[in-house]
PDB file of C-alpha atoms in Angstrom:
ATOM      1  CA  UNK A  57      -0.003   0.031  -0.041  1.00  0.00           C
ATOM      2  CA  UNK A  58       1.187   3.470  -0.938  1.00  0.00           C
ATOM      3  CA  UNK A  59       0.322   6.670   0.968  1.00  0.00           C
ATOM      4  CA  UNK A  60       0.525   9.885  -0.841  1.00  0.00           C
ATOM      5  CA  UNK A  61       0.524  13.425   0.438  1.00  0.00           C
ATOM      6  CA  UNK A  62      -1.404  15.923  -1.710  1.00  0.00           C
ATOM      7  CA  UNK A  63      -2.217  19.650  -1.431  1.00  0.00           C
ATOM      8  CA  UNK A  64      -4.190  22.152  -3.401  1.00  0.00           C
ATOM      9  CA  UNK A  65      -2.411  24.072  -6.186  1.00  0.00           C
ATOM     10  CA  UNK A  66      -3.563  27.695  -5.916  1.00  0.00           C
ATOM     11  CA  UNK A  67      -1.723  30.883  -6.606  1.00  0.00           C
ATOM     12  CA  UNK A  68      -2.760  34.392  -6.286  1.00  0.00           C
ATOM     13  CA  UNK A  69      -1.285  37.745  -7.524  1.00  0.00           C
ATOM     14  CA  UNK A  70      -1.390  40.504  -4.877  1.00  0.00           C
ATOM     15  CA  UNK A  71      -1.055  44.189  -5.522  1.00  0.00           C
ATOM     16  CA  UNK A  72       0.581  46.300  -2.836  1.00  0.00           C
ATOM     17  CA  UNK A  73       2.237  49.701  -2.828  1.00  0.00           C
ATOM     18  CA  UNK A  74       4.948  51.077  -0.566  1.00  0.00           C
ATOM     19  CA  UNK A  75       7.668  53.692  -0.461  1.00  0.00           C
ATOM     20  CA  UNK A  76      10.571  51.487   0.507  1.00  0.00           C
ATOM     21  CA  UNK A  77      11.553  47.775  -0.038  1.00  0.00           C
ATOM     22  CA  UNK A  78      11.068  47.160   3.664  1.00  0.00           C
ATOM     23  CA  UNK A  79       7.593  48.596   3.574  1.00  0.00           C
ATOM     24  CA  UNK A  80       6.858  46.689   0.436  1.00  0.00           C
ATOM     25  CA  UNK A  81       7.997  43.430   2.141  1.00  0.00           C
ATOM     26  CA  UNK A  82       5.837  44.218   5.133  1.00  0.00           C
ATOM     27  CA  UNK A  83       2.794  44.949   2.977  1.00  0.00           C
ATOM     28  CA  UNK A  84       3.152  41.697   1.138  1.00  0.00           C
ATOM     29  CA  UNK A  85       3.475  39.753   4.382  1.00  0.00           C
ATOM     30  CA  UNK A  86       0.362  41.534   5.744  1.00  0.00           C
ATOM     31  CA  UNK A  87      -1.559  40.606   2.597  1.00  0.00           C
ATOM     32  CA  UNK A  88      -0.503  37.002   2.700  1.00  0.00           C
ATOM     33  CA  UNK A  89      -3.209  34.809   4.444  1.00  0.00           C
ATOM     34  CA  UNK A  90      -2.246  32.087   6.825  1.00  0.00           C
ATOM     35  CA  UNK A  91      -1.250  28.867   5.134  1.00  0.00           C
ATOM     36  CA  UNK A  92       0.145  30.703   2.034  1.00  0.00           C
ATOM     37  CA  UNK A  93       3.732  31.494   1.126  1.00  0.00           C
ATOM     38  CA  UNK A  94       5.307  34.133  -0.993  1.00  0.00           C
ATOM     39  CA  UNK A  95       6.539  32.564  -4.204  1.00  0.00           C
ATOM     40  CA  UNK A  96       7.419  35.504  -6.304  1.00  0.00           C
ATOM     41  CA  UNK A  97       7.535  39.350  -6.163  1.00  0.00           C
ATOM     42  CA  UNK A  98       3.720  39.533  -6.442  1.00  0.00           C
ATOM     43  CA  UNK A  99       2.738  35.971  -6.229  1.00  0.00           C
ATOM     44  CA  UNK A 100       1.634  33.870  -3.201  1.00  0.00           C
ATOM     45  CA  UNK A 101       0.899  30.149  -3.235  1.00  0.00           C
ATOM     46  CA  UNK A 102      -1.344  27.950  -1.032  1.00  0.00           C
ATOM     47  CA  UNK A 103       0.632  25.640   1.243  1.00  0.00           C
ATOM     48  CA  UNK A 104      -2.070  24.459   3.559  1.00  0.00           C
ATOM     49  CA  UNK A 105      -4.789  21.947   2.987  1.00  0.00           C
ATOM     50  CA  UNK A 106      -2.439  18.907   3.009  1.00  0.00           C
ATOM     51  CA  UNK A 107      -4.120  15.509   3.107  1.00  0.00           C
ATOM     52  CA  UNK A 108      -3.200  11.885   2.517  1.00  0.00           C
ATOM     53  CA  UNK A 109      -4.578   9.399  -0.021  1.00  0.00           C
ATOM     54  CA  UNK A 110      -3.892   5.634  -0.317  1.00  0.00           C
ATOM     55  CA  UNK A 111      -3.518   3.414  -3.361  1.00  0.00           C
ATOM     56  CA  UNK A 112      -2.036   0.068  -4.423  1.00  0.00           C
ATOM     57  CA  UNK A 113       0.373   1.512  -6.943  1.00  0.00           C
ATOM     58  CA  UNK A 114       1.628   4.729  -8.535  1.00  0.00           C
ATOM     59  CA  UNK A 115      -0.927   4.582 -11.367  1.00  0.00           C
ATOM     60  CA  UNK A 116      -3.845   4.278  -9.034  1.00  0.00           C
ATOM     61  CA  UNK A 117      -2.371   6.995  -6.883  1.00  0.00           C
ATOM     62  CA  UNK A 118      -2.095   9.304  -9.748  1.00  0.00           C
ATOM     63  CA  UNK A 119      -5.694   8.678 -10.702  1.00  0.00           C
ATOM     64  CA  UNK A 120      -6.820   9.711  -7.146  1.00  0.00           C
ATOM     65  CA  UNK A 121      -5.262  13.138  -7.268  1.00  0.00           C
ATOM     66  CA  UNK A 122      -8.097  15.544  -7.745  1.00  0.00           C
ATOM     67  CA  UNK A 123      -7.923  18.359 -10.351  1.00  0.00           C
ATOM     68  CA  UNK A 124      -6.297  21.388  -8.801  1.00  0.00           C
ATOM     69  CA  UNK A 125      -4.213  19.357  -6.428  1.00  0.00           C
ATOM     70  CA  UNK A 126      -0.618  18.101  -6.601  1.00  0.00           C
ATOM     71  CA  UNK A 127       1.043  14.948  -5.291  1.00  0.00           C
ATOM     72  CA  UNK A 128       3.907  16.004  -2.992  1.00  0.00           C
ATOM     73  CA  UNK A 129       5.250  12.685  -1.780  1.00  0.00           C
ATOM     74  CA  UNK A 130       4.586   9.004  -1.741  1.00  0.00           C
ATOM     75  CA  UNK A 131       5.719   6.376   0.904  1.00  0.00           C
ATOM     76  CA  UNK A 132       5.003   2.767   1.505  1.00  0.00           C
ATOM     77  CA  UNK A 133       2.893   1.841   4.560  1.00  0.00           C
TER      78      UNK A 133
END
């Protein structure tokens, strides 16, 4: 039996304005919801919502990954 860890794939672009780089960084951090990480100058990506799925083999595991989700890792149980 294989156990896979999956999470949703979701990115957002955020618009912030500031007078300095430090203020811009603070504005981006303030606009980033919990469970999200900054992945680019104006882009944040969801990092929460992780869950596990089980399957007998990799092909079956790939078939279980819902649209809009990605398989992060696989381990044997």
